[in-house]
Coordinates of C-alpha atoms in Angstrom, one line a residue:
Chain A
X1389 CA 0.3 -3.7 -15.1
X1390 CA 0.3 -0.8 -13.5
X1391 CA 0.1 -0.9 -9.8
X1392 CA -1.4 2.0 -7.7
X1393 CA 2.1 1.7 -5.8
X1394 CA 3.6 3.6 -8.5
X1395 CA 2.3 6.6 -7.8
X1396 CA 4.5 8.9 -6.7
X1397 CA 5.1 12.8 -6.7
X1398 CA 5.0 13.5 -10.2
X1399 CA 1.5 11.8 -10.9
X1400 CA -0.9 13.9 -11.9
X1401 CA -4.6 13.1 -11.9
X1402 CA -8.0 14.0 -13.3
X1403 CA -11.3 13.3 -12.5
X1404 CA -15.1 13.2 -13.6
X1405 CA -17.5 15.4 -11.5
X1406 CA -20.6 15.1 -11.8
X1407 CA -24.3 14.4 -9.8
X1408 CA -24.6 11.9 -9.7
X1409 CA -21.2 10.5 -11.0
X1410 CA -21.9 6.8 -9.3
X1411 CA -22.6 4.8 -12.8
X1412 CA -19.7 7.2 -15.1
X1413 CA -17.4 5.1 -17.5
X1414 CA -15.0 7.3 -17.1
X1415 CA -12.8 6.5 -14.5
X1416 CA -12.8 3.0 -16.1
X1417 CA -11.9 4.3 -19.5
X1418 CA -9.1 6.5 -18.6
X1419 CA -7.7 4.3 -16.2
X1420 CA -7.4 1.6 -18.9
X1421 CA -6.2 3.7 -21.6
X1422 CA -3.4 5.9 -19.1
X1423 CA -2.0 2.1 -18.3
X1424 CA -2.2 1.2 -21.7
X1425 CA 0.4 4.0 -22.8
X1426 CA 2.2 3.9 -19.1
X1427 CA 1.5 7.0 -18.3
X1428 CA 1.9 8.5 -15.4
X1429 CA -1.9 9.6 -14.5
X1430 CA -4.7 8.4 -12.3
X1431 CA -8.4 9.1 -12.7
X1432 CA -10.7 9.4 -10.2
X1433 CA -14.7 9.9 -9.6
X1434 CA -16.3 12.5 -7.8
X1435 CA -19.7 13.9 -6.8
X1436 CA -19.5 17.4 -6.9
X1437 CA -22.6 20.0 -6.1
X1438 CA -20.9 23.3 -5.6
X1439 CA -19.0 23.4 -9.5
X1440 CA -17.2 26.7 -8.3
X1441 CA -15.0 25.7 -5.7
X1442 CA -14.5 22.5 -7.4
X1443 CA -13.0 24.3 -9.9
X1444 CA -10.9 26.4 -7.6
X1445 CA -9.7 23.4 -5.9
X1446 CA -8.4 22.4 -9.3
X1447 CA -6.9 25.5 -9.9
X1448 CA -5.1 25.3 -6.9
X1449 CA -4.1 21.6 -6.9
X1450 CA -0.8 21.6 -9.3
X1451 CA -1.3 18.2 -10.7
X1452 CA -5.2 18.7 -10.8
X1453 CA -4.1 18.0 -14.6
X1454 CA -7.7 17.5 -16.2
X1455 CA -11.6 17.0 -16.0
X1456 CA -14.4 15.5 -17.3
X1457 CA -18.2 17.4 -16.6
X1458 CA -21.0 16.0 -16.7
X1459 CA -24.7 16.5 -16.0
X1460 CA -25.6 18.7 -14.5
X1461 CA -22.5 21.4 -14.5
X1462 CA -21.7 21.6 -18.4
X1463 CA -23.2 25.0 -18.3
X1464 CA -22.4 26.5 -15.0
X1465 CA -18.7 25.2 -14.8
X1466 CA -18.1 28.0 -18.1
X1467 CA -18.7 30.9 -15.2
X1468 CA -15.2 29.4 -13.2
X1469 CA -13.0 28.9 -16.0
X1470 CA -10.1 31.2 -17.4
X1471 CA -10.4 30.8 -20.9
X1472 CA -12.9 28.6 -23.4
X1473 CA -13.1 28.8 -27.3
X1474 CA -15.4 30.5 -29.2
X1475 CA -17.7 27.7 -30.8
X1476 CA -18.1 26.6 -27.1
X1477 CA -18.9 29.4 -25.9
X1478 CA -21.5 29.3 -29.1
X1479 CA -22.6 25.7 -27.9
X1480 CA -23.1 27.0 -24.7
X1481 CA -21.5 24.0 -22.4
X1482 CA -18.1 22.3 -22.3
X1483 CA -17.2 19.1 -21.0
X1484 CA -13.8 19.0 -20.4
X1485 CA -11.1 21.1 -18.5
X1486 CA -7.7 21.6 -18.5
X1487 CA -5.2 22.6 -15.8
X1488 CA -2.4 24.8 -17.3
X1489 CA -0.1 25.6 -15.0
X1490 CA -3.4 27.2 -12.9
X1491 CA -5.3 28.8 -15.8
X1492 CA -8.2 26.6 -16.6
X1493 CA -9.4 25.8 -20.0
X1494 CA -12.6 24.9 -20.7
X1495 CA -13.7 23.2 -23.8
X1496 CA -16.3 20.3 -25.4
X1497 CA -15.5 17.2 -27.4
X1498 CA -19.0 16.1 -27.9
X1499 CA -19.5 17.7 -31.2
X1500 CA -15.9 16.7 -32.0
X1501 CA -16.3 13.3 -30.7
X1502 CA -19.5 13.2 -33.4
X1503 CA -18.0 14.8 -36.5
X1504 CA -15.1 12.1 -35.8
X1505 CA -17.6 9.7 -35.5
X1506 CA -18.8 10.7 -39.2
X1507 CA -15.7 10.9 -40.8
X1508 CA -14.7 7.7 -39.3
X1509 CA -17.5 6.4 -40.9
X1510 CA -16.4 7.6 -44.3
X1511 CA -19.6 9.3 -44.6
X1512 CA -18.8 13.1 -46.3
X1513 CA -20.6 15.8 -44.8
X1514 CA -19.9 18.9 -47.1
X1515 CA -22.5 20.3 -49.6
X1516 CA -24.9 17.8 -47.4
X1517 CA -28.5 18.1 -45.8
X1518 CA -28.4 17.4 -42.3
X1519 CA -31.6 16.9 -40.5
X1520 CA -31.2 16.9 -36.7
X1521 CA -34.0 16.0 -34.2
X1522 CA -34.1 17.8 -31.1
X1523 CA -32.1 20.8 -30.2
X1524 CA -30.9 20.2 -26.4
X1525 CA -27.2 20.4 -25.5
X1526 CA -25.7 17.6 -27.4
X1527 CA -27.9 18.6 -31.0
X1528 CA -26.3 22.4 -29.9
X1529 CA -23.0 20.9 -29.6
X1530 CA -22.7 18.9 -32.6
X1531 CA -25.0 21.7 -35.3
X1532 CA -22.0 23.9 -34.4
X1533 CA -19.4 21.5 -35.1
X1534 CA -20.6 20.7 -38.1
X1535 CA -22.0 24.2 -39.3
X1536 CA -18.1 25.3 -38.5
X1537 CA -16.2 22.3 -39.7
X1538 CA -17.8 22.0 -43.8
X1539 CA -20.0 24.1 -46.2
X1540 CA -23.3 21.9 -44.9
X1541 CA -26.3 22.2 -47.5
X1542 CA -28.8 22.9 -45.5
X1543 CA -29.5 22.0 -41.5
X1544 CA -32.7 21.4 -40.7
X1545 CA -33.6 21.0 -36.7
X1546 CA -36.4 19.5 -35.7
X1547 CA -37.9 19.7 -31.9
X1548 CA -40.7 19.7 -29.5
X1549 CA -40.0 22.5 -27.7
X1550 CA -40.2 25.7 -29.6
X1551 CA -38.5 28.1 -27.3
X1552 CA -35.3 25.8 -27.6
X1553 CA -35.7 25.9 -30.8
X1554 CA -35.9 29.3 -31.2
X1555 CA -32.8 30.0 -29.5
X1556 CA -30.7 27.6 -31.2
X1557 CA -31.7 28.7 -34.4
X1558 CA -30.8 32.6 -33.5
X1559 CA -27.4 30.8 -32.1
X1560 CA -26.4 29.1 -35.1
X1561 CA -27.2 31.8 -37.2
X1562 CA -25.1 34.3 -35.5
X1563 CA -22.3 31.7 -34.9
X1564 CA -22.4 30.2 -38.5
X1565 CA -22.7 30.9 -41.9
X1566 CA -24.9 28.1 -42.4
X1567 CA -28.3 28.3 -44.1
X1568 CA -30.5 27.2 -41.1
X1569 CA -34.4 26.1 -40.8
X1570 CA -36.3 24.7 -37.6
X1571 CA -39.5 23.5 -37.3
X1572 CA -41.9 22.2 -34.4
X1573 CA -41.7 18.4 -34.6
X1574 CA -45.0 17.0 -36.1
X1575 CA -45.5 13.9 -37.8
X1576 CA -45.9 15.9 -40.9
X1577 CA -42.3 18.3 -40.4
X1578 CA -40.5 15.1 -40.1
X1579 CA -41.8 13.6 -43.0
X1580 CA -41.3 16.7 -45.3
X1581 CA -37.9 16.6 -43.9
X1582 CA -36.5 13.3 -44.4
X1583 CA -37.3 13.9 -47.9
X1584 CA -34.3 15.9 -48.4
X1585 CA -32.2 14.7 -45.8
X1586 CA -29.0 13.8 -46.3
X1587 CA -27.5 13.0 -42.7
X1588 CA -29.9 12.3 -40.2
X1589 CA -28.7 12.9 -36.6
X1590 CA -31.3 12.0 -33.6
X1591 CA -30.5 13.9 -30.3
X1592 CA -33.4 12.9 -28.4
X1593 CA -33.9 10.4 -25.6
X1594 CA -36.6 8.4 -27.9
X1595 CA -35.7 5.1 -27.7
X1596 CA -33.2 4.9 -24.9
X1597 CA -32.8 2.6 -22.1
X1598 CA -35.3 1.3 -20.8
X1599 CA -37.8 2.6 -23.8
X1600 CA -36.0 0.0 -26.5
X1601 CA -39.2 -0.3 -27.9
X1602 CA -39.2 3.1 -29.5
X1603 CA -38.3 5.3 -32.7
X1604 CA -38.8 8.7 -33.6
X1605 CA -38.5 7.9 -37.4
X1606 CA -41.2 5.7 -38.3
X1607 CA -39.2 3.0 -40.9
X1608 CA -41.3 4.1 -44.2
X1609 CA -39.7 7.3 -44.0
X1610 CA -36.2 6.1 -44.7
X1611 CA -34.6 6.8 -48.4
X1612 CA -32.2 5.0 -50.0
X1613 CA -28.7 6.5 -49.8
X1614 CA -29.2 8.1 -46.1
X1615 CA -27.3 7.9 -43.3
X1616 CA -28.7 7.8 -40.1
X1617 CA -26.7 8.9 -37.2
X1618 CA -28.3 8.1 -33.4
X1619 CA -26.3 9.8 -30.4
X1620 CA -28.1 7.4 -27.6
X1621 CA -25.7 4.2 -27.0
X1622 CA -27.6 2.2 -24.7
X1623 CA -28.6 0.5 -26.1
X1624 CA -25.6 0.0 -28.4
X1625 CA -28.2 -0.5 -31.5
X1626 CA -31.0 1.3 -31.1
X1627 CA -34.6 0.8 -32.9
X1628 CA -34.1 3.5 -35.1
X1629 CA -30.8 2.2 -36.3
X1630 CA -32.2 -1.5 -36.5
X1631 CA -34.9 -0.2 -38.6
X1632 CA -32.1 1.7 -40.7
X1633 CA -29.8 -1.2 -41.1
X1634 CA -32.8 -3.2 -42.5
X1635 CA -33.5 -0.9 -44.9
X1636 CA -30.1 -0.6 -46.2
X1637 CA -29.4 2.5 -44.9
X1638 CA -25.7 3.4 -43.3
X1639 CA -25.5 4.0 -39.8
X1640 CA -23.5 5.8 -36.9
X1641 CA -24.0 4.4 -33.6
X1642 CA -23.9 6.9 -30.6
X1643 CA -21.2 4.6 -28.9
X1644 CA -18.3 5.9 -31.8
X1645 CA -19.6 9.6 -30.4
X1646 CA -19.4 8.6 -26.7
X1647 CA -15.9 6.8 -27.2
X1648 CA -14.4 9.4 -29.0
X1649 CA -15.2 12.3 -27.2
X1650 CA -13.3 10.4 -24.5
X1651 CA -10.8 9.7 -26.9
X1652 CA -10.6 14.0 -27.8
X1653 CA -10.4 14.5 -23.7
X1654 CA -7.9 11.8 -22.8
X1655 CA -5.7 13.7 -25.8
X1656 CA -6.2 16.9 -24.5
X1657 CA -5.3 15.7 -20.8
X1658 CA -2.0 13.9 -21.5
X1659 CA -0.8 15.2 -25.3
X1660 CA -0.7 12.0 -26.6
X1661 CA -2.3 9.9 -29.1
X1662 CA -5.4 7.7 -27.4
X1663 CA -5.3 4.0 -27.5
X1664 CA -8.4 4.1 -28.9
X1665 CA -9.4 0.4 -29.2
X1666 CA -8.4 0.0 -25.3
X1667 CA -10.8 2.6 -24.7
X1668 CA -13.5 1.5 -27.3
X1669 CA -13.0 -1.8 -25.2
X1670 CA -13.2 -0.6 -22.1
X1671 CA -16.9 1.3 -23.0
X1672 CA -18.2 -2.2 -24.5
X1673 CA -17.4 -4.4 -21.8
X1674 CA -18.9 -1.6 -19.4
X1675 CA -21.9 -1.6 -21.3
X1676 CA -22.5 -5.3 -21.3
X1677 CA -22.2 -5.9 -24.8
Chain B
X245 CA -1.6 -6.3 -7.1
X246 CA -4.0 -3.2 -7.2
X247 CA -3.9 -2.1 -10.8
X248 CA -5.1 1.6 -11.7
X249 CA -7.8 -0.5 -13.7
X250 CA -9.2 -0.9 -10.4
X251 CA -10.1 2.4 -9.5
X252 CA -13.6 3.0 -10.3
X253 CA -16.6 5.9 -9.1
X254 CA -16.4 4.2 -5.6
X255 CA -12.5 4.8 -4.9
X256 CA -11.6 7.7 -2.5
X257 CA -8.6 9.6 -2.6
X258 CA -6.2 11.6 -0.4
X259 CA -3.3 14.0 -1.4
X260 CA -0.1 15.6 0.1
X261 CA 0.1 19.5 -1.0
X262 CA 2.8 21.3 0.2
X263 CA 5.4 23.4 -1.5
X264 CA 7.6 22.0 -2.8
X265 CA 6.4 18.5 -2.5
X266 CA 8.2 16.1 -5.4
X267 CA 10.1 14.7 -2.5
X268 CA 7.4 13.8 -0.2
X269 CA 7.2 9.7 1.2
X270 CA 3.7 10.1 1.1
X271 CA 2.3 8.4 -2.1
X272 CA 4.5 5.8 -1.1
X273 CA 3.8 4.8 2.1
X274 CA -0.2 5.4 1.7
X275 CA -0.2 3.8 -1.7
X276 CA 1.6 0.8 -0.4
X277 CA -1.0 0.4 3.0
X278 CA -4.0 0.9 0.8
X279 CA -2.9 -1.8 -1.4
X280 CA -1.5 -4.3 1.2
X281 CA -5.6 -3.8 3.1
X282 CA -7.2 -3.6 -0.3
X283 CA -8.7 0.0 0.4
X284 CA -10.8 1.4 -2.3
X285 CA -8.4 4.5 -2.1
X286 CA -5.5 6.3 -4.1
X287 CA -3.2 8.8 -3.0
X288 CA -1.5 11.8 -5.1
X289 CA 1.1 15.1 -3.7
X290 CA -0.1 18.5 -5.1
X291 CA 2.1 21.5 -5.2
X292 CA -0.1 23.9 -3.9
X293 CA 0.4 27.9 -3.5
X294 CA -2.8 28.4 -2.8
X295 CA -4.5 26.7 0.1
X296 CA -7.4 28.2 0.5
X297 CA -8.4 27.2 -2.6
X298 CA -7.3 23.7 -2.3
X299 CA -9.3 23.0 0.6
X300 CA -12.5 25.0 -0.8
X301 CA -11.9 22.1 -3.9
X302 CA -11.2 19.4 -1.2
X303 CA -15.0 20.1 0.4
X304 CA -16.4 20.1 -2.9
X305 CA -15.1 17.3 -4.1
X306 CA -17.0 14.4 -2.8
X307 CA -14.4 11.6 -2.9
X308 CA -11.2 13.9 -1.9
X309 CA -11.3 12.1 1.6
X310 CA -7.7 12.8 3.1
X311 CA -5.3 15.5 3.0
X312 CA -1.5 15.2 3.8
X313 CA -0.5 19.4 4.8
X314 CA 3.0 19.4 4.8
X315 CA 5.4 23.1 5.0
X316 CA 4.9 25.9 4.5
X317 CA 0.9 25.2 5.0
X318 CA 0.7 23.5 8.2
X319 CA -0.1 26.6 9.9
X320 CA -2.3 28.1 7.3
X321 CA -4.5 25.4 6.5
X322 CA -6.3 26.3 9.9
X323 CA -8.0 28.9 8.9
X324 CA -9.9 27.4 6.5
X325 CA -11.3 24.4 8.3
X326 CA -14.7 23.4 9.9
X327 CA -13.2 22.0 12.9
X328 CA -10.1 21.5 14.8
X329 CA -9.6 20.2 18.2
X330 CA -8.4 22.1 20.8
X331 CA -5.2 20.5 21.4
X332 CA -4.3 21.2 17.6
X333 CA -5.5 24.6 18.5
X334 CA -3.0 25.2 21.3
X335 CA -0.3 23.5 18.9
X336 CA -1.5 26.2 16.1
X337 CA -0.4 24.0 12.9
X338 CA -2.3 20.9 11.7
X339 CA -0.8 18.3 9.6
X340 CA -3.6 16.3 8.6
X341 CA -7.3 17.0 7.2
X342 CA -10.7 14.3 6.6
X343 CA -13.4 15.5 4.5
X344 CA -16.5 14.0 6.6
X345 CA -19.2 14.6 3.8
X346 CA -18.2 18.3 3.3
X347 CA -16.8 19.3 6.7
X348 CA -13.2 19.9 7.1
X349 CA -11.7 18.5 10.2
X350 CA -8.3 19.3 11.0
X351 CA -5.7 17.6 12.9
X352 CA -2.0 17.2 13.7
X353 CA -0.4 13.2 14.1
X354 CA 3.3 14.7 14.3
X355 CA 3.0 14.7 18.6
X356 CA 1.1 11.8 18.6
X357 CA 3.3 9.9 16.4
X358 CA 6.2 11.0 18.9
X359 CA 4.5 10.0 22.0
X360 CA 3.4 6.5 20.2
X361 CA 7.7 6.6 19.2
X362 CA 7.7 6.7 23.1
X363 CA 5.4 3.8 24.0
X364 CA 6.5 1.6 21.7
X365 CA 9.5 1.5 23.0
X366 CA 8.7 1.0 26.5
X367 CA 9.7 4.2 27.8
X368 CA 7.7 5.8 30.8
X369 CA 6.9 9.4 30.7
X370 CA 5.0 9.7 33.6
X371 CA 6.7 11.7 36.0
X372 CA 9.5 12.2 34.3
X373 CA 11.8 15.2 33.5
X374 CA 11.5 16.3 29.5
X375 CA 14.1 18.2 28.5
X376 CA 13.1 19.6 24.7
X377 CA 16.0 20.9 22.6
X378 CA 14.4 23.6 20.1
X379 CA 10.9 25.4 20.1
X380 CA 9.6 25.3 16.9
X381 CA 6.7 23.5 15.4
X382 CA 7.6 19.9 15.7
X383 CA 8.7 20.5 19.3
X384 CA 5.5 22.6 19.9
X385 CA 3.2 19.3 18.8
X386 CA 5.7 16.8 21.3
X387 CA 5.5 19.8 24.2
X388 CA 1.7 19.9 23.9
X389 CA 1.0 15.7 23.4
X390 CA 3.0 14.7 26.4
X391 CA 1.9 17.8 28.7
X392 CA -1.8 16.4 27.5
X393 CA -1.3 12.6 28.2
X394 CA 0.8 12.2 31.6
X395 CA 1.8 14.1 34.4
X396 CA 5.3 14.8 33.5
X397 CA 8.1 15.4 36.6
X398 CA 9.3 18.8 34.4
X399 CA 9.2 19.8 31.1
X400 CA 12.5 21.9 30.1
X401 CA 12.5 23.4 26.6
X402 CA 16.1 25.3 25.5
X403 CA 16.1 27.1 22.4
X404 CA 18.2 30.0 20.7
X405 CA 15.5 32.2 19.9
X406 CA 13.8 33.9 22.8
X407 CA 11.1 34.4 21.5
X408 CA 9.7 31.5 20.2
X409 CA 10.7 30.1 23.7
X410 CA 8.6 32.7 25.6
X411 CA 5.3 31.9 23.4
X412 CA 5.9 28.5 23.6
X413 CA 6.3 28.9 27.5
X414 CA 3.4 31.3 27.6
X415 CA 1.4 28.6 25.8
X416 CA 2.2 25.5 27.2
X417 CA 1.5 27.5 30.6
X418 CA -2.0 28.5 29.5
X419 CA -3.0 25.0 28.1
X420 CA -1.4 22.2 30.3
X421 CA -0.4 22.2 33.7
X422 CA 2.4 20.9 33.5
X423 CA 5.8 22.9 35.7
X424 CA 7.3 24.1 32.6
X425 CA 11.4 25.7 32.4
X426 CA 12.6 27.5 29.6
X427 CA 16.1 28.5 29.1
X428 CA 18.4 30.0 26.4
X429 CA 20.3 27.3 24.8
X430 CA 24.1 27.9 25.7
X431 CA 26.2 25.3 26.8
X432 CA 25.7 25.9 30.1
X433 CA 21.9 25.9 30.6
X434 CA 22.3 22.9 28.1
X435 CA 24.8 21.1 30.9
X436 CA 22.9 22.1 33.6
X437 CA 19.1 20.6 32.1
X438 CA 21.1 17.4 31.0
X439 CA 21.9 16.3 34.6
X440 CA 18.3 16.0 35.6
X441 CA 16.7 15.0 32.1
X442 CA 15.6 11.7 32.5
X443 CA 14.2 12.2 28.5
X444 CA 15.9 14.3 26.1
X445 CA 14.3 15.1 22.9
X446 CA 15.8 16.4 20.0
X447 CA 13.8 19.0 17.7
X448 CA 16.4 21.5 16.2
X449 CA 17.8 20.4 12.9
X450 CA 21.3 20.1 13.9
X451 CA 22.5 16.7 13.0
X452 CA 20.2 16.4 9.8
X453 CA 22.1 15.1 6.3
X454 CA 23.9 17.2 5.2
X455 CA 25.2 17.8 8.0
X456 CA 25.8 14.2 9.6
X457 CA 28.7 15.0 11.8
X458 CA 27.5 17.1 14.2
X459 CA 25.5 16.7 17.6
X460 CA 24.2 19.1 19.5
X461 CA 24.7 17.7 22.9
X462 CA 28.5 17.2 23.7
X463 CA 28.5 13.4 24.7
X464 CA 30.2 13.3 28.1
X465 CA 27.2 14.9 29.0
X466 CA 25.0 12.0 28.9
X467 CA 24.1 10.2 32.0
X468 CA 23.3 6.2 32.4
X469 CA 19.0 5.4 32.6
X470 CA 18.6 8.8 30.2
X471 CA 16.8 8.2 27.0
X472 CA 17.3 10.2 24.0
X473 CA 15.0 11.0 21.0
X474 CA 16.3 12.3 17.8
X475 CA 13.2 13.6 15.8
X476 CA 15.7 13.7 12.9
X477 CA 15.1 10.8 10.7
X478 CA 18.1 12.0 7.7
X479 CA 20.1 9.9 8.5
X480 CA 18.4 7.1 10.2
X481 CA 20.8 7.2 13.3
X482 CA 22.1 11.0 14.5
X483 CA 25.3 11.5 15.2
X484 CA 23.4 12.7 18.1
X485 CA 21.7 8.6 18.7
X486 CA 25.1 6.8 17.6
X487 CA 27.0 8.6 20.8
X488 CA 23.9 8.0 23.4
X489 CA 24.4 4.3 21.7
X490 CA 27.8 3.8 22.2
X491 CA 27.3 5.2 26.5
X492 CA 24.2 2.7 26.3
X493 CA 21.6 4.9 26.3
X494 CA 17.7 4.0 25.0
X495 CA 17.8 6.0 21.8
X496 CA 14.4 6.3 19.8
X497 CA 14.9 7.5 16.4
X498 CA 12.6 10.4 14.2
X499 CA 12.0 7.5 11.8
X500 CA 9.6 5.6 14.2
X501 CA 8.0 9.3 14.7
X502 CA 7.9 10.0 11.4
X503 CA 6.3 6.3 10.1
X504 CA 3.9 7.0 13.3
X505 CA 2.8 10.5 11.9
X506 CA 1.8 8.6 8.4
X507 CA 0.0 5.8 10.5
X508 CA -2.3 8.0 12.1
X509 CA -2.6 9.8 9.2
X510 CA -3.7 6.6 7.1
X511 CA -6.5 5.1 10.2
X512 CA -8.0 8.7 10.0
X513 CA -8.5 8.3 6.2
X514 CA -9.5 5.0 6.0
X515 CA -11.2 4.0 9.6
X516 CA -8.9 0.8 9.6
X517 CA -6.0 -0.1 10.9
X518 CA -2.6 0.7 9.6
X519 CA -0.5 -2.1 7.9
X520 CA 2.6 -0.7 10.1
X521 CA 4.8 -3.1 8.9
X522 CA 4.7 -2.4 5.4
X523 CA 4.5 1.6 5.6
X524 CA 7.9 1.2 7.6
X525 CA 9.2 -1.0 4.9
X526 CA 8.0 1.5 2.3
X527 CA 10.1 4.4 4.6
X528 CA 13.2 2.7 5.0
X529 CA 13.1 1.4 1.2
X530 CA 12.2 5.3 0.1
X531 CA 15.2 6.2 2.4
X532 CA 17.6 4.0 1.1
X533 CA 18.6 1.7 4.2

């Protein structure tokens, strides 16, 4: 047990901002996963508007060791930060930040915490079709992690919103080497899609909390052999992976994703290995499950 | 027992910056008091160059609630607050900061932690003669607090450097009205202030570990009915209190001033009252009586 009375001077701490931050697992997870390993670090909460001086305040605050960002400062905390890889800077938001001694690092373990999720699932991703549906910042997050991490096949990106789309595409074609096509999502695009899909990775809200009752993929589409990956997590089995799973298919629940891109930040934050089944824990007893 | 576990997006925190700071009491004491109240709070130090910066991150970070401001930024800090009261003002050095929903109020508990020093121990300072060895910061907070809260017989301040002594005359003279003496400390001003000090209060660091064996004022100076305050608190009696002692003098020792300081400290962060008992415990453990 680790008691808040052993704090002391050489704790160093990190903390989620967000807005709102009221309902984030994260100071849960890390707490659990710091006293696992007896580490010296505490994790706090915080509801943050102005993301600059925020950042300048870690900066300045020596054992201001690390950060988690979340909605809706992924994008705007890049501006305030010292020094961020390239493939984010291709993806376009981070989610994490390091303190270094005063230079902040900025980085993103969502399309880490998803390709872990893939390879923990022994599914292989090289020579593969990927179809992803919907091309927001977590679909931007993982294309690039996957277009940079294997030779993919092809990866085909499917979304509503064509502009998005648009840009993505121009993105990942300047920041890959990937053979790229998008289309406008119609019933008739994601049906001539899933014919050749490999890997199917669904980025959009369909079918999230409180909206159970829905699926982008309607069931008769499924093949044999695929692999269908869903990034929403609440709930922990969604429709579309139900449907799946009936079917026979292999699938990837967006809970792996969301534990280990926790997992990738609590590493970064402290240099050492996470305790991952603490943390994995941790999310399913905060989720109710 | 309040395990790290416990800290969730609810728990507020407070720091101590200061440079250096690996030897502050603070996560101690405050650590120990927000446990024995169960408080929703944790407290970390901070080596901080820059404090600008770390109060800009303080204001926007929602749940950073309390600051510590220990040397060299007790003077500093001012500048970049919302609000400071006008006693602090006069003082010109702060010690403590509360982030009320984005504005930064400053404020200094070192004089009234010395004057509480004085109540608690049933000492009466109205109308009595002060007599302040040293004019630096500490003594500047005592000077201004009692000046503020009685009306004092005189209020005799010695020091070695002139001009400290003449701003802090010139100062004391504009904001109190209290009959205020300023001498240079030699050993005869010294002899001639102790025979009408009914108070005697100790601010220069003379006495302080390492230096345990001296005492600034020569004992046979001393008269019966005077009381003497040490604000040095390393070791926990003075050379300086152990010779007052021994010619039966009241002796109040920089301890109580210094566990006083935190207790203000802790109700302004928290609103509640201070656990006293424990926060001295957690002193004279941390100081190793």
């Amino acid at each position: 047990m680790k008691n808040i009375r052993s704090i002391s001077c050489s704790t160093q701490f990190c903390a989620v901002i967000g807005n709102p931050v009221a309902h984030s697992l994260s100071p849960a997870i890390h707490n659990a996963a710091f006293e696992e390993l007896g580490l010296d670090f505490v994790y706090v909460a915080c509801r943050v508007e102005d993301v600059k001086n925020a950042l300048a305040g870690m900066r300045a605050l020596e054992s201001f060791r690390g950060m988690s960002i979340t909605i809706p400062h992924k994008i705007e905390a890049m501006q305030h930060l010292d020094e961020i890889a390239a493939v984010d800077r291709s993806i376009g938001s981070i989610n994490t930040v390091i303190n270094v001694q005063g230079k902040l690092v900025g980085l993103g373990t969502d399309g880490p915490g998803a390709l872990k999720a893939i390879v923990d699932a022994e599914v292989e991703i090289e020579g593969k079709n990927i179809l992803m549906l919907g091309g927001g910042g977590a679909s931007r997050a993982i294309a690039f992690t996957l277009a940079r991490n294997a030779r993919l096949g092809k990866l085909s990106i499917l979304d509503i919103d064509e502009n998005m789309l648009r840009e993505l595409t121009a993105d990942l074609k300047t920041g890959t080497d990937t053979f790229i096509q998008s289309k406008l999502l119609t019933a008739s695009s994601l049906a001539a899609e899933m014919e050749d899909a490999d890997i199917i990775i669904h980025c959009t809200p369909i079918g999230m909390h409180p909206n159970e009752d829905a699926s982008l993929i309607p069931a008769e589409l499924f093949s044999p052999e695929q692999v269908v990956f869903d990034i929403v997590y609440t709930p922990l089995e969604t429709k579309l992976l139900t449907e799946a799973k009936s079917r026979g298919l292999k699938v990837i629940s967006g809970v792996d994703m969301f534990i280990n891109q926790a997992v990738l930040q609590f590493e970064h934050f402290t240099g050492v290995d996470a305790p991952v089944e603490v943390m994995r824990r941790v999310v399913l007893e905060q989720l109710g499950s």
